[in-house]
Short mmCIF file of C-alpha atoms and ligand atoms in Angstrom, two decimals:
data_model
loop_
_atom_site.label_atom_id
_atom_site.label_comp_id
_atom_site.label_asym_id
_atom_site.label_seq_id
_atom_site.Cartn_x
_atom_site.Cartn_y
_atom_site.Cartn_z
CA MET A 1 -60.20 127.21 -93.19
CA TYR A 2 -56.80 127.18 -95.19
CA ARG A 3 -54.72 127.15 -91.86
CA ILE A 4 -56.79 124.61 -90.35
CA LEU A 5 -56.12 122.22 -93.15
CA CYS A 6 -52.50 122.99 -93.42
CA LEU A 7 -52.27 121.85 -89.51
CA LEU A 8 -54.55 119.04 -89.91
CA SER A 9 -52.30 117.96 -92.68
CA ILE A 10 -49.29 118.75 -90.66
CA LEU A 11 -50.54 117.18 -88.04
CA PHE A 12 -51.63 114.30 -89.92
CA THR A 13 -48.37 113.96 -91.44
CA SER A 14 -46.33 114.08 -88.35
CA VAL A 15 -48.73 111.21 -87.09
CA ALA A 16 -47.35 109.37 -89.71
CA PHE A 17 -44.28 110.15 -89.42
CA ALA A 18 -44.22 109.05 -85.88
CA GLN A 19 -46.14 105.90 -86.69
CA LYS A 20 -43.73 104.89 -89.39
CA ALA A 21 -40.40 105.74 -87.53
CA ALA A 22 -41.27 103.76 -84.23
CA PRO A 23 -40.71 100.18 -86.03
CA GLN A 24 -37.26 102.12 -86.83
CA GLY A 25 -36.37 103.02 -83.36
CA LYS A 26 -37.52 99.46 -82.08
CA ARG A 27 -35.01 97.59 -84.02
CA ARG A 28 -32.17 98.99 -81.65
CA PRO A 29 -32.42 95.33 -80.26
CA ASN A 30 -32.23 94.60 -76.27
CA VAL A 31 -29.09 91.48 -75.70
CA ILE A 32 -29.15 88.41 -73.55
CA PHE A 33 -26.21 86.58 -73.87
CA ILE A 34 -26.41 83.30 -71.96
CA LEU A 35 -22.72 81.96 -70.74
CA SER A 36 -22.75 78.40 -69.44
CA ASP A 37 -19.59 77.04 -67.85
CA ASP A 38 -17.93 74.19 -69.03
CA HIS A 39 -21.28 72.96 -71.17
CA ALA A 40 -19.53 70.89 -74.12
CA TYR A 41 -20.71 71.22 -77.74
CA GLN A 42 -20.98 67.24 -77.67
CA ALA A 43 -24.03 67.34 -75.37
CA ILE A 44 -25.89 69.61 -77.64
CA SER A 45 -28.64 68.02 -79.72
CA ALA A 46 -28.29 70.84 -82.15
CA TYR A 47 -24.71 70.06 -82.64
CA GLY A 48 -26.08 66.43 -83.46
CA SER A 49 -25.58 64.69 -80.19
CA LYS A 50 -27.31 61.83 -79.56
CA LEU A 51 -26.24 61.95 -75.52
CA ALA A 52 -28.95 64.17 -74.49
CA GLN A 53 -31.72 66.28 -75.94
CA THR A 54 -31.42 70.18 -75.58
CA PRO A 55 -34.69 71.52 -76.92
CA SER A 56 -34.53 75.03 -75.52
CA ILE A 57 -30.77 75.26 -76.94
CA ASP A 58 -32.27 74.00 -80.34
CA ARG A 59 -35.19 76.20 -80.17
CA ILE A 60 -32.30 79.74 -80.64
CA ALA A 61 -30.52 77.49 -82.99
CA SER A 62 -33.52 76.81 -85.20
CA GLN A 63 -34.85 80.21 -85.18
CA GLY A 64 -31.55 81.78 -85.79
CA ALA A 65 -28.16 80.69 -86.19
CA ILE A 66 -25.34 77.73 -85.20
CA LEU A 67 -21.98 78.51 -85.35
CA TYR A 68 -19.73 75.27 -85.52
CA ASN A 69 -16.20 76.70 -85.32
CA ASN A 70 -16.39 79.02 -82.84
CA VAL A 71 -12.88 78.55 -81.00
CA VAL A 72 -11.47 80.09 -77.71
CA THR A 73 -8.19 81.78 -77.43
CA ASN A 74 -7.43 80.40 -74.05
CA SER A 75 -9.82 77.27 -73.17
CA ILE A 76 -10.80 78.03 -69.13
CA CYS A 77 -13.17 80.00 -67.60
CA GLY A 78 -12.03 83.29 -66.18
CA PRO A 79 -9.44 83.81 -69.19
CA SER A 80 -12.59 83.28 -71.62
CA ARG A 81 -14.79 85.75 -69.83
CA ALA A 82 -12.10 88.84 -69.66
CA VAL A 83 -11.31 88.02 -73.66
CA LEU A 84 -15.52 89.03 -73.50
CA LEU A 85 -15.51 91.65 -71.92
CA THR A 86 -12.26 93.59 -73.40
CA GLY A 87 -12.25 91.44 -76.61
CA LYS A 88 -8.49 91.27 -76.14
CA HIS A 89 -6.34 88.62 -75.81
CA SER A 90 -5.44 87.12 -72.49
CA HIS A 91 -1.71 88.65 -72.57
CA ILE A 92 -3.36 92.01 -73.58
CA ASN A 93 -6.32 92.32 -70.58
CA GLY A 94 -3.64 90.48 -68.15
CA TYR A 95 -5.91 87.38 -67.31
CA LYS A 96 -4.26 84.90 -68.60
CA LEU A 97 -4.97 82.06 -65.38
CA ASN A 98 -8.12 81.47 -63.39
CA GLU A 99 -8.41 82.71 -60.38
CA LYS A 100 -6.61 85.88 -60.11
CA GLN A 101 -8.08 89.32 -60.77
CA PHE A 102 -9.39 90.76 -63.48
CA ASP A 103 -7.97 94.48 -63.91
CA VAL A 104 -11.08 96.49 -64.01
CA ASN A 105 -9.04 99.65 -64.58
CA GLN A 106 -9.17 98.37 -68.21
CA PRO A 107 -11.54 99.28 -71.29
CA VAL A 108 -14.63 96.74 -71.13
CA PHE A 109 -17.09 97.11 -74.15
CA SER A 110 -19.85 96.98 -71.81
CA GLU A 111 -19.28 100.44 -71.02
CA GLN A 112 -19.56 101.11 -74.80
CA LEU A 113 -23.23 99.43 -74.93
CA GLN A 114 -24.16 102.06 -71.77
CA GLN A 115 -22.57 105.45 -73.53
CA ASN A 116 -24.96 104.37 -76.15
CA GLY A 117 -28.17 104.38 -74.10
CA TYR A 118 -28.33 100.58 -73.01
CA GLN A 119 -28.67 99.44 -69.81
CA THR A 120 -26.41 96.67 -68.87
CA ALA A 121 -26.43 93.56 -65.99
CA TRP A 122 -25.06 90.60 -65.10
CA ILE A 123 -26.05 88.26 -63.22
CA GLY A 124 -24.89 84.90 -62.19
CA LYS A 125 -21.47 83.12 -62.10
CA MET A 126 -18.75 85.78 -63.56
CA HIS A 127 -15.72 84.54 -61.88
CA LEU A 128 -13.10 87.58 -62.32
CA GLY A 129 -12.50 88.03 -58.87
CA ALA A 130 -13.34 91.40 -59.16
CA LEU A 131 -16.14 93.45 -60.49
CA PRO A 132 -15.86 94.94 -63.75
CA ASN A 133 -17.23 98.57 -64.77
CA GLY A 134 -19.93 98.90 -66.93
CA PHE A 135 -22.89 97.30 -65.68
CA ASP A 136 -25.76 99.03 -64.28
CA TYR A 137 -26.60 96.36 -62.19
CA LEU A 138 -24.01 93.15 -60.81
CA ASN A 139 -25.28 90.07 -59.06
CA VAL A 140 -22.65 87.33 -59.49
CA LEU A 141 -21.83 84.43 -57.86
CA PRO A 142 -18.17 84.89 -55.99
CA GLY A 143 -15.85 82.56 -57.21
CA GLN A 144 -17.08 79.35 -58.77
CA GLY A 145 -20.04 79.30 -57.08
CA GLN A 146 -21.94 76.60 -55.21
CA TYR A 147 -24.71 74.60 -57.10
CA TYR A 148 -27.07 74.49 -53.72
CA ASN A 149 -28.25 77.09 -51.71
CA PRO A 150 -25.77 79.69 -53.32
CA ASP A 151 -24.23 83.22 -52.19
CA PHE A 152 -24.53 86.25 -54.59
CA ILE A 153 -22.48 89.25 -54.14
CA ASN A 154 -24.24 92.43 -55.82
CA SER A 155 -23.24 96.07 -57.09
CA LYS A 156 -22.75 97.18 -53.51
CA ASN A 157 -20.69 94.67 -52.78
CA GLU A 158 -22.90 93.05 -50.42
CA LYS A 159 -23.40 89.10 -50.17
CA VAL A 160 -26.34 87.78 -50.01
CA LYS A 161 -27.74 84.04 -49.30
CA TYR A 162 -30.25 82.75 -51.90
CA THR A 163 -32.30 79.19 -51.00
CA GLY A 164 -32.62 76.87 -53.89
CA TYR A 165 -30.53 74.78 -56.66
CA VAL A 166 -28.14 77.91 -58.49
CA THR A 167 -29.51 77.45 -62.08
CA ASP A 168 -33.38 78.02 -61.09
CA ILE A 169 -32.42 81.22 -59.22
CA ILE A 170 -30.34 82.58 -61.65
CA THR A 171 -33.56 82.22 -64.27
CA GLN A 172 -35.34 84.26 -60.97
CA LEU A 173 -33.00 86.64 -60.41
CA SER A 174 -32.69 87.89 -64.54
CA GLU A 175 -36.41 87.63 -64.90
CA GLU A 176 -36.84 89.99 -61.60
CA TRP A 177 -34.33 92.42 -63.10
CA LEU A 178 -36.24 92.61 -66.39
CA ASN A 179 -39.22 93.26 -64.49
CA LYS A 180 -37.93 96.17 -63.03
CA ARG A 181 -35.67 97.34 -65.76
CA ASP A 182 -35.79 100.68 -67.39
CA THR A 183 -38.34 99.89 -70.47
CA VAL A 184 -37.38 103.32 -72.12
CA LYS A 185 -33.75 102.06 -72.97
CA PRO A 186 -32.63 99.01 -74.32
CA PHE A 187 -30.90 96.28 -72.17
CA PHE A 188 -28.07 93.85 -72.91
CA LEU A 189 -28.13 91.70 -69.82
CA VAL A 190 -25.97 88.36 -69.33
CA VAL A 191 -27.39 85.33 -67.52
CA GLY A 192 -24.28 83.72 -66.56
CA HIS A 193 -24.66 80.25 -65.42
CA LYS A 194 -22.42 77.53 -63.25
CA ALA A 195 -23.74 74.60 -64.71
CA THR A 196 -22.03 72.18 -66.16
CA HIS A 197 -19.14 73.03 -64.13
CA ARG A 198 -17.30 70.03 -62.15
CA GLU A 199 -18.55 68.86 -59.72
CA TRP A 200 -21.68 68.27 -61.64
CA LEU A 201 -24.32 68.44 -59.03
CA PRO A 202 -28.18 67.83 -60.49
CA ALA A 203 -30.79 69.93 -59.59
CA ILE A 204 -33.06 67.25 -57.39
CA GLU A 205 -36.44 66.59 -59.90
CA ASP A 206 -33.47 65.51 -62.11
CA LEU A 207 -31.71 63.04 -59.92
CA GLY A 208 -31.53 59.89 -61.92
CA TYR A 209 -32.82 61.50 -65.24
CA TYR A 210 -30.15 59.26 -66.70
CA ASP A 211 -30.36 56.01 -65.03
CA ASN A 212 -31.01 53.73 -67.54
CA VAL A 213 -29.13 54.57 -70.29
CA ASN A 214 -25.95 52.99 -71.42
CA PHE A 215 -24.01 55.88 -73.33
CA PRO A 216 -21.57 54.71 -75.59
CA LEU A 217 -17.98 55.22 -74.78
CA PRO A 218 -16.58 57.65 -77.23
CA PRO A 219 -14.03 55.79 -79.69
CA THR A 220 -11.12 57.73 -78.48
CA PHE A 221 -11.78 56.97 -74.47
CA TYR A 222 -9.11 54.58 -74.15
CA ASP A 223 -6.25 56.84 -76.43
CA GLU A 224 -2.73 56.13 -75.36
CA TYR A 225 -0.74 59.35 -76.41
CA ILE A 226 0.75 58.02 -79.31
CA GLY A 227 3.26 60.96 -80.75
CA ARG A 228 1.50 63.66 -78.45
CA ILE A 229 4.01 64.38 -75.43
CA ALA A 230 1.57 66.90 -73.87
CA ALA A 231 -1.48 64.55 -73.61
CA GLN A 232 1.04 62.14 -71.80
CA LYS A 233 1.21 63.50 -69.03
CA GLN A 234 -1.98 65.59 -68.28
CA ASP A 235 -4.32 65.03 -65.27
CA MET A 236 -7.43 65.07 -65.92
CA THR A 237 -8.71 60.76 -66.83
CA ILE A 238 -11.82 59.48 -65.84
CA ASP A 239 -9.43 56.51 -65.07
CA LYS A 240 -6.84 58.55 -62.73
CA THR A 241 -8.17 62.13 -61.77
CA MET A 242 -11.67 61.87 -61.33
CA ARG A 243 -12.40 61.00 -57.80
CA LEU A 244 -14.94 58.63 -56.86
CA LYS A 245 -16.18 60.54 -53.49
CA GLU A 246 -16.28 64.33 -54.40
CA ASP A 247 -16.86 64.38 -58.75
CA LEU A 248 -19.31 60.69 -58.45
CA LYS A 249 -20.63 61.05 -54.98
CA VAL A 250 -19.96 57.78 -53.75
CA HIS A 251 -20.13 57.81 -49.95
CA ALA A 252 -19.80 61.39 -50.01
CA ASP A 253 -19.64 63.03 -46.69
CA TYR A 254 -23.32 64.94 -46.16
CA ASP A 255 -22.68 66.58 -42.50
CA SER A 256 -18.62 67.28 -42.53
CA GLU A 257 -17.89 70.81 -41.56
CA THR A 258 -14.95 70.82 -42.07
CA GLY A 259 -12.89 72.20 -45.34
CA TYR A 260 -14.96 72.74 -48.53
CA ASN A 261 -17.86 70.64 -48.31
CA PRO A 262 -20.75 71.29 -51.39
CA TYR A 263 -23.57 69.86 -48.92
CA ASN A 264 -22.41 72.48 -46.20
CA GLY A 265 -25.57 74.45 -45.62
CA PHE A 266 -28.21 71.86 -47.70
CA THR A 267 -31.70 72.05 -46.38
CA PRO A 268 -32.50 68.89 -44.53
CA GLU A 269 -35.19 68.17 -47.69
CA GLN A 270 -32.03 68.26 -50.04
CA LYS A 271 -29.90 66.55 -48.42
CA THR A 272 -32.58 63.93 -47.76
CA ALA A 273 -32.94 63.60 -51.89
CA PHE A 274 -29.09 63.41 -52.06
CA TYR A 275 -28.85 60.89 -49.48
CA ASN A 276 -31.62 58.63 -51.02
CA TYR A 277 -30.37 59.34 -54.28
CA TYR A 278 -26.31 58.87 -54.04
CA GLU A 279 -25.99 56.65 -50.95
CA LYS A 280 -28.74 53.97 -51.16
CA LYS A 281 -28.89 53.74 -54.86
CA VAL A 282 -25.28 54.77 -56.14
CA SER A 283 -23.08 54.08 -53.49
CA LYS A 284 -25.16 50.92 -52.97
CA GLU A 285 -24.56 49.78 -56.67
CA PHE A 286 -20.90 50.44 -56.52
CA ASP A 287 -20.38 48.72 -53.33
CA GLU A 288 -22.00 45.49 -55.35
CA LYS A 289 -20.34 45.70 -58.20
CA ASN A 290 -16.79 45.72 -56.30
CA LEU A 291 -15.19 46.61 -59.67
CA SER A 292 -11.77 47.44 -60.88
CA GLY A 293 -9.52 47.40 -63.99
CA LYS A 294 -11.73 48.82 -67.14
CA ALA A 295 -15.19 48.09 -65.20
CA LEU A 296 -14.60 50.26 -62.98
CA VAL A 297 -13.42 53.03 -65.20
CA GLU A 298 -16.55 52.70 -67.84
CA TRP A 299 -18.30 52.37 -64.72
CA LYS A 300 -17.20 55.97 -63.72
CA TYR A 301 -17.34 57.02 -67.30
CA GLN A 302 -21.18 56.34 -66.99
CA ARG A 303 -21.71 57.87 -63.56
CA TYR A 304 -20.16 61.34 -64.83
CA MET A 305 -22.55 61.60 -68.21
CA GLN A 306 -25.42 60.72 -65.57
CA ASP A 307 -24.65 63.83 -63.87
CA TYR A 308 -23.33 65.74 -65.81
CA LEU A 309 -26.17 65.70 -68.30
CA ALA A 310 -28.58 65.71 -65.71
CA THR A 311 -26.79 69.02 -64.33
CA ALA A 312 -27.33 69.66 -68.11
CA ARG A 313 -31.04 69.35 -67.97
CA SER A 314 -32.05 72.10 -65.62
CA LEU A 315 -29.67 74.10 -67.92
CA ASP A 316 -31.39 73.39 -70.96
CA ARG A 317 -34.81 73.72 -69.00
CA ASN A 318 -34.33 76.98 -67.59
CA ILE A 319 -32.97 78.77 -71.11
CA GLY A 320 -36.51 77.20 -72.47
CA LYS A 321 -38.25 79.46 -68.87
CA LEU A 322 -36.45 82.86 -70.35
CA LEU A 323 -37.65 81.92 -73.97
CA ASP A 324 -40.91 81.66 -72.50
CA TYR A 325 -40.29 85.23 -70.68
CA LEU A 326 -39.92 86.58 -74.12
CA ASP A 327 -43.14 85.40 -75.36
CA GLN A 328 -44.81 86.31 -72.96
CA HIS A 329 -43.68 89.81 -72.44
CA GLY A 330 -43.69 90.64 -76.11
CA LEU A 331 -40.22 91.25 -76.61
CA ALA A 332 -38.92 88.29 -78.38
CA GLU A 333 -39.26 89.90 -81.57
CA ASN A 334 -36.95 92.47 -80.40
CA THR A 335 -34.67 90.65 -78.30
CA VAL A 336 -31.01 89.20 -79.47
CA VAL A 337 -30.92 85.63 -77.75
CA ILE A 338 -27.24 84.15 -77.69
CA TYR A 339 -26.53 80.75 -75.82
CA ALA A 340 -22.57 80.02 -75.30
CA SER A 341 -20.49 78.40 -73.20
CA ASP A 342 -16.99 80.06 -71.60
CA GLN A 343 -15.23 77.01 -73.58
CA GLY A 344 -15.81 72.96 -74.43
CA PHE A 345 -15.33 69.97 -72.53
CA TYR A 346 -14.53 66.67 -72.73
CA LEU A 347 -16.97 63.90 -72.20
CA GLY A 348 -14.80 61.32 -72.13
CA GLU A 349 -12.30 62.05 -75.47
CA HIS A 350 -9.23 60.95 -74.72
CA GLY A 351 -10.28 59.27 -71.78
CA TRP A 352 -10.70 62.79 -70.16
CA PHE A 353 -12.80 65.58 -68.94
CA ASP A 354 -11.84 68.91 -68.27
CA LYS A 355 -10.69 71.57 -70.94
CA ARG A 356 -7.13 73.59 -72.03
CA PHE A 357 -5.92 71.86 -74.83
CA ILE A 358 -6.29 72.99 -77.73
CA TYR A 359 -7.43 69.69 -79.29
CA GLU A 360 -10.95 69.74 -80.55
CA GLN A 361 -13.34 69.81 -77.84
CA SER A 362 -11.71 71.76 -75.52
CA LEU A 363 -11.17 74.69 -78.30
CA LYS A 364 -14.21 75.12 -79.67
CA THR A 365 -17.15 76.33 -77.49
CA PRO A 366 -21.22 76.10 -78.62
CA PHE A 367 -22.32 79.54 -79.75
CA VAL A 368 -26.26 79.56 -81.34
CA ILE A 369 -27.50 83.12 -81.74
CA ARG A 370 -31.57 84.54 -82.37
CA TYR A 371 -32.03 87.76 -83.92
CA PRO A 372 -35.27 88.00 -85.59
CA GLY A 373 -35.87 89.92 -88.87
CA VAL A 374 -32.02 89.88 -89.57
CA ILE A 375 -30.47 86.37 -88.79
CA LYS A 376 -32.43 83.78 -90.94
CA PRO A 377 -33.58 81.16 -89.51
CA GLY A 378 -31.42 78.06 -89.78
CA THR A 379 -28.35 79.92 -90.56
CA LYS A 380 -25.69 77.89 -90.23
CA VAL A 381 -22.06 79.27 -90.37
CA ASP A 382 -18.92 76.86 -90.81
CA ALA A 383 -16.03 79.69 -90.54
CA VAL A 384 -13.40 80.06 -87.92
CA VAL A 385 -14.77 82.53 -85.32
CA SER A 386 -13.60 83.05 -81.58
CA ASN A 387 -14.67 84.28 -78.46
CA LEU A 388 -12.18 87.26 -78.92
CA ASP A 389 -14.83 88.14 -81.86
CA TRP A 390 -17.23 88.48 -79.15
CA ALA A 391 -17.44 91.27 -78.11
CA PRO A 392 -17.26 93.55 -81.62
CA THR A 393 -20.27 91.31 -82.89
CA LEU A 394 -21.99 92.57 -79.84
CA LEU A 395 -21.04 95.99 -80.33
CA ASN A 396 -22.03 95.89 -84.18
CA VAL A 397 -25.68 94.25 -83.20
CA THR A 398 -26.18 97.10 -81.26
CA GLY A 399 -25.43 99.88 -83.48
CA THR A 400 -21.93 100.67 -81.43
CA SER A 401 -18.96 101.65 -82.83
CA VAL A 402 -16.00 99.16 -82.20
CA PRO A 403 -13.32 100.72 -80.43
CA ALA A 404 -9.81 100.63 -82.42
CA GLN A 405 -7.98 98.88 -79.63
CA MET A 406 -9.99 95.45 -79.76
CA GLN A 407 -8.51 92.67 -81.60
CA GLY A 408 -11.48 90.80 -82.73
CA GLN A 409 -13.75 91.53 -85.30
CA SER A 410 -17.28 91.84 -85.91
CA PHE A 411 -19.32 88.16 -87.18
CA LEU A 412 -22.49 89.39 -88.03
CA PRO A 413 -22.03 89.83 -91.85
CA LEU A 414 -21.38 86.15 -91.63
CA LEU A 415 -24.59 85.09 -89.46
CA LYS A 416 -26.85 87.65 -91.64
CA GLY A 417 -25.52 85.47 -94.79
CA GLN A 418 -23.11 88.04 -96.33
CA LYS A 419 -20.73 87.44 -98.47
CA THR A 420 -17.54 88.96 -96.50
CA SER A 421 -13.74 88.80 -96.15
CA TRP A 422 -12.92 86.61 -93.20
CA LYS A 423 -9.55 85.81 -91.08
CA SER A 424 -8.01 82.80 -92.19
CA ALA A 425 -6.61 81.59 -88.83
CA ALA A 426 -7.46 82.15 -84.80
CA TYR A 427 -4.99 82.43 -82.58
CA TYR A 428 -4.60 80.77 -79.22
CA HIS A 429 -2.82 80.95 -76.40
CA TYR A 430 -3.02 78.71 -72.96
CA TYR A 431 -0.98 79.40 -69.71
CA GLU A 432 -1.92 77.48 -66.83
CA TYR A 433 0.33 74.75 -65.42
CA PRO A 434 0.99 72.64 -63.65
CA MET A 435 -1.96 73.61 -61.46
CA PRO A 436 -5.25 72.13 -62.16
CA HIS A 437 -4.73 69.60 -64.28
CA ASN A 438 -0.75 69.41 -65.66
CA VAL A 439 -1.73 70.49 -68.99
CA PRO A 440 1.69 71.98 -70.30
CA PRO A 441 1.34 76.11 -71.64
CA HIS A 442 0.64 75.91 -75.62
CA PHE A 443 0.10 78.39 -78.27
CA GLY A 444 -0.95 77.98 -81.96
CA ILE A 445 -3.37 78.47 -84.91
CA ARG A 446 -6.72 76.66 -86.37
CA THR A 447 -7.37 77.10 -89.54
CA GLU A 448 -10.47 75.90 -91.84
CA GLN A 449 -8.16 72.59 -92.29
CA TYR A 450 -4.84 72.51 -89.55
CA THR A 451 -4.17 73.08 -86.04
CA LEU A 452 -0.62 73.81 -85.48
CA ALA A 453 0.27 74.27 -81.79
CA ARG A 454 3.67 74.83 -79.94
CA PHE A 455 4.16 73.33 -76.09
CA TYR A 456 6.23 74.66 -73.98
CA GLY A 457 7.17 74.33 -70.15
CA PRO A 458 8.29 71.31 -69.23
CA ASP A 459 8.69 70.48 -72.75
CA ASN A 460 9.31 71.91 -76.26
CA ALA A 461 6.98 69.97 -78.74
CA TRP A 462 4.99 70.89 -81.82
CA GLU A 463 1.81 69.12 -82.95
CA LEU A 464 -0.29 69.21 -86.30
CA TYR A 465 -3.24 68.10 -87.10
CA ASP A 466 -5.21 67.63 -90.14
CA ILE A 467 -9.00 68.46 -88.96
CA LYS A 468 -10.83 67.29 -92.00
CA LYS A 469 -9.03 63.98 -92.08
CA ASP A 470 -8.34 63.87 -88.70
CA PRO A 471 -10.94 65.51 -86.50
CA GLN A 472 -10.23 64.07 -82.96
CA ASN A 473 -6.67 65.31 -83.41
CA LEU A 474 -4.82 61.80 -82.63
CA ASN A 475 -2.62 61.63 -85.75
CA ASN A 476 0.03 64.66 -84.88
CA LEU A 477 2.14 64.92 -88.26
CA TYR A 478 4.37 67.57 -87.26
CA GLY A 479 7.65 66.27 -88.69
CA LYS A 480 5.81 63.93 -91.38
CA LYS A 481 7.68 63.37 -94.10
CA GLY A 482 5.04 65.05 -96.75
CA TYR A 483 4.24 67.68 -94.68
CA GLU A 484 7.33 69.75 -94.89
CA LYS A 485 5.38 72.49 -97.22
CA ILE A 486 2.67 72.75 -94.91
CA ILE A 487 4.77 73.59 -91.79
CA SER A 488 6.64 76.00 -93.06
CA THR A 489 3.85 78.03 -94.82
CA LEU A 490 1.39 77.53 -91.19
CA LYS A 491 3.99 78.26 -88.92
CA ALA A 492 4.79 81.65 -91.31
CA GLN A 493 0.96 81.97 -91.01
CA LEU A 494 1.37 81.84 -86.96
CA LYS A 495 4.66 84.12 -86.92
CA LYS A 496 1.91 86.50 -88.68
CA GLU A 497 -1.20 86.10 -86.14
CA ILE A 498 1.23 86.16 -83.18
CA VAL A 499 2.54 89.62 -84.50
CA GLN A 500 -0.56 90.76 -84.91
CA ALA A 501 -1.85 89.89 -81.19
CA LYS A 502 1.45 91.67 -80.10
CA ASP A 503 1.88 88.29 -77.92
CA ASN A 504 5.84 88.62 -77.18
CA GLU A 505 6.72 85.83 -75.39
CA ALA A 506 5.68 83.61 -77.91
CA LEU A 507 7.04 85.05 -80.51
CA LYS A 508 10.30 84.94 -78.15
CA ILE A 509 9.58 81.52 -78.10
CA LEU A 510 9.07 81.07 -82.61
CA ASP A 511 11.98 83.12 -82.59
CA GLY A 512 14.30 81.07 -80.87
CA ASP A 513 13.32 77.82 -82.94
CA ILE A 514 13.73 79.73 -86.50
CA ASN A 515 17.63 80.54 -85.03
CA GLU A 516 17.90 77.02 -83.63
C1 SGN B 601 -11.75 73.73 -60.03
C2 SGN B 601 -11.78 72.51 -60.59
C3 SGN B 601 -11.14 71.90 -62.30
C4 SGN B 601 -11.02 73.33 -62.99
C5 SGN B 601 -10.57 74.44 -62.66
C6 SGN B 601 -10.97 75.56 -63.86
N1 SGN B 601 -11.65 71.22 -59.88
O1 SGN B 601 -10.27 73.98 -59.74
O2 SGN B 601 -11.48 70.44 -62.20
O3 SGN B 601 -10.59 72.78 -64.23
O4 SGN B 601 -11.45 74.60 -61.29
O5 SGN B 601 -13.02 75.54 -63.85
S1 SGN B 601 -12.88 71.32 -58.64
O6 SGN B 601 -12.28 69.85 -58.01
O7 SGN B 601 -12.65 72.24 -57.37
O8 SGN B 601 -14.20 71.31 -59.04
S2 SGN B 601 -13.19 76.70 -65.08
O9 SGN B 601 -14.04 76.40 -65.20
O10 SGN B 601 -13.21 77.42 -63.65
O11 SGN B 601 -12.06 76.82 -65.58
CA1 CA B 602 -15.18 77.07 -67.65
#
């Protein structure tokens, strides 16, 4: 009898232990990283935008944390994703310019996740020119990808065409992968969206959604770039660079089979919907108005906003779909959800679209994260963090050790609201010049209060901005009386960052300046 009692008690204790251990095991979270393309924080209502409502992104932010100063190290697509994968600056991971091939022979953080028992997948836009290691499943758009009826490339390097709208298809493929995943293992999934990249082709259901809205011109729309030589020479204005036909679809050519044409392969239904909206309505209005000068530029701005924000509507709706999927499948509690863009974007500020500059709208990117039970709903983070910190943070969140070679730092403690020592500057270096937008290369730092930048290439020029007084970066303080001490302190800090980042190219330029 005693033995039976003993056995029973052992059995009972082990059952009790197993029950207690389960939630602990559950705490190793799944992660979904939703990464869009060129989605400006100025277009997200959680960031205070009045341009559009983004209820799904706002849902992540309000149930978790929002980062107000998440900068990137090199404001362009492929390089930003290479930084995410490696946790290293562009000059170390080798991917400085778009349209190059990512060196797949280097370590990527998803391999560490795999070693730690995660199953990993990347679905949608990747834009690395090569398929990296570290993913159990890949189904990605080749290059920039297409908005309608896009091709995808899978892990076996096979091309498969899907009919429909890219943002919907990416969500559908993500759900399909989640449905057939190995439920024994935790997962890490990147959902890479093409939206809201140029040429901003909205989903058919969103065509015309913003037609009756008059968007206010940003206060810097007619910026004359005084004191900023690089800004004077760029080729990314709504006025001169934005194309009526390709970007704004005025008398677009739906039937051309020659060269690149986003309408190639449209179904008859898709063609009719586009023709009815852009030809019969938009182009007709354009012809009737016969605009020129400021009236034309301002019309272009309205059209740009209408298409950009309509494209973003599908993005937000699809993020909502994925959040609902997590709810419906009992996954929400144990899945970290992140929404971020590869960089920021100009929505008419300085008269621009595109990105690249170290100025605020393209330097900063949206980043919201939900982690039930760990990040308190409504958390706001003002510290300057960077996409260099994304890989270390993801490793930290999943309980995976961070390799010493990574150049970023986990900001999980900041998300948890813990008091922690945090770096005082983020280092930036942009390279791609002159094509496609004539933005010269430059490097610099962003601290809580200042941006200091050194442009090189066609012209050598320094720029300094006081972000607190001049968030629009209009007033270049470099060389102005009274700023000598601030400049020398910031230059010393820049040098420290360059040395730490092991950026020899920038160091040579900086040392050259000092020896002049
Ligand atoms: C294309 C766009 C550019 C854009 C780059 C990089 N031109 O070249 O406007 O800056 O991509 O974008 S387009 O006429 O082809 O749309 S990124 O998102 O890949 O960095
Ligand atoms: Ca991009």
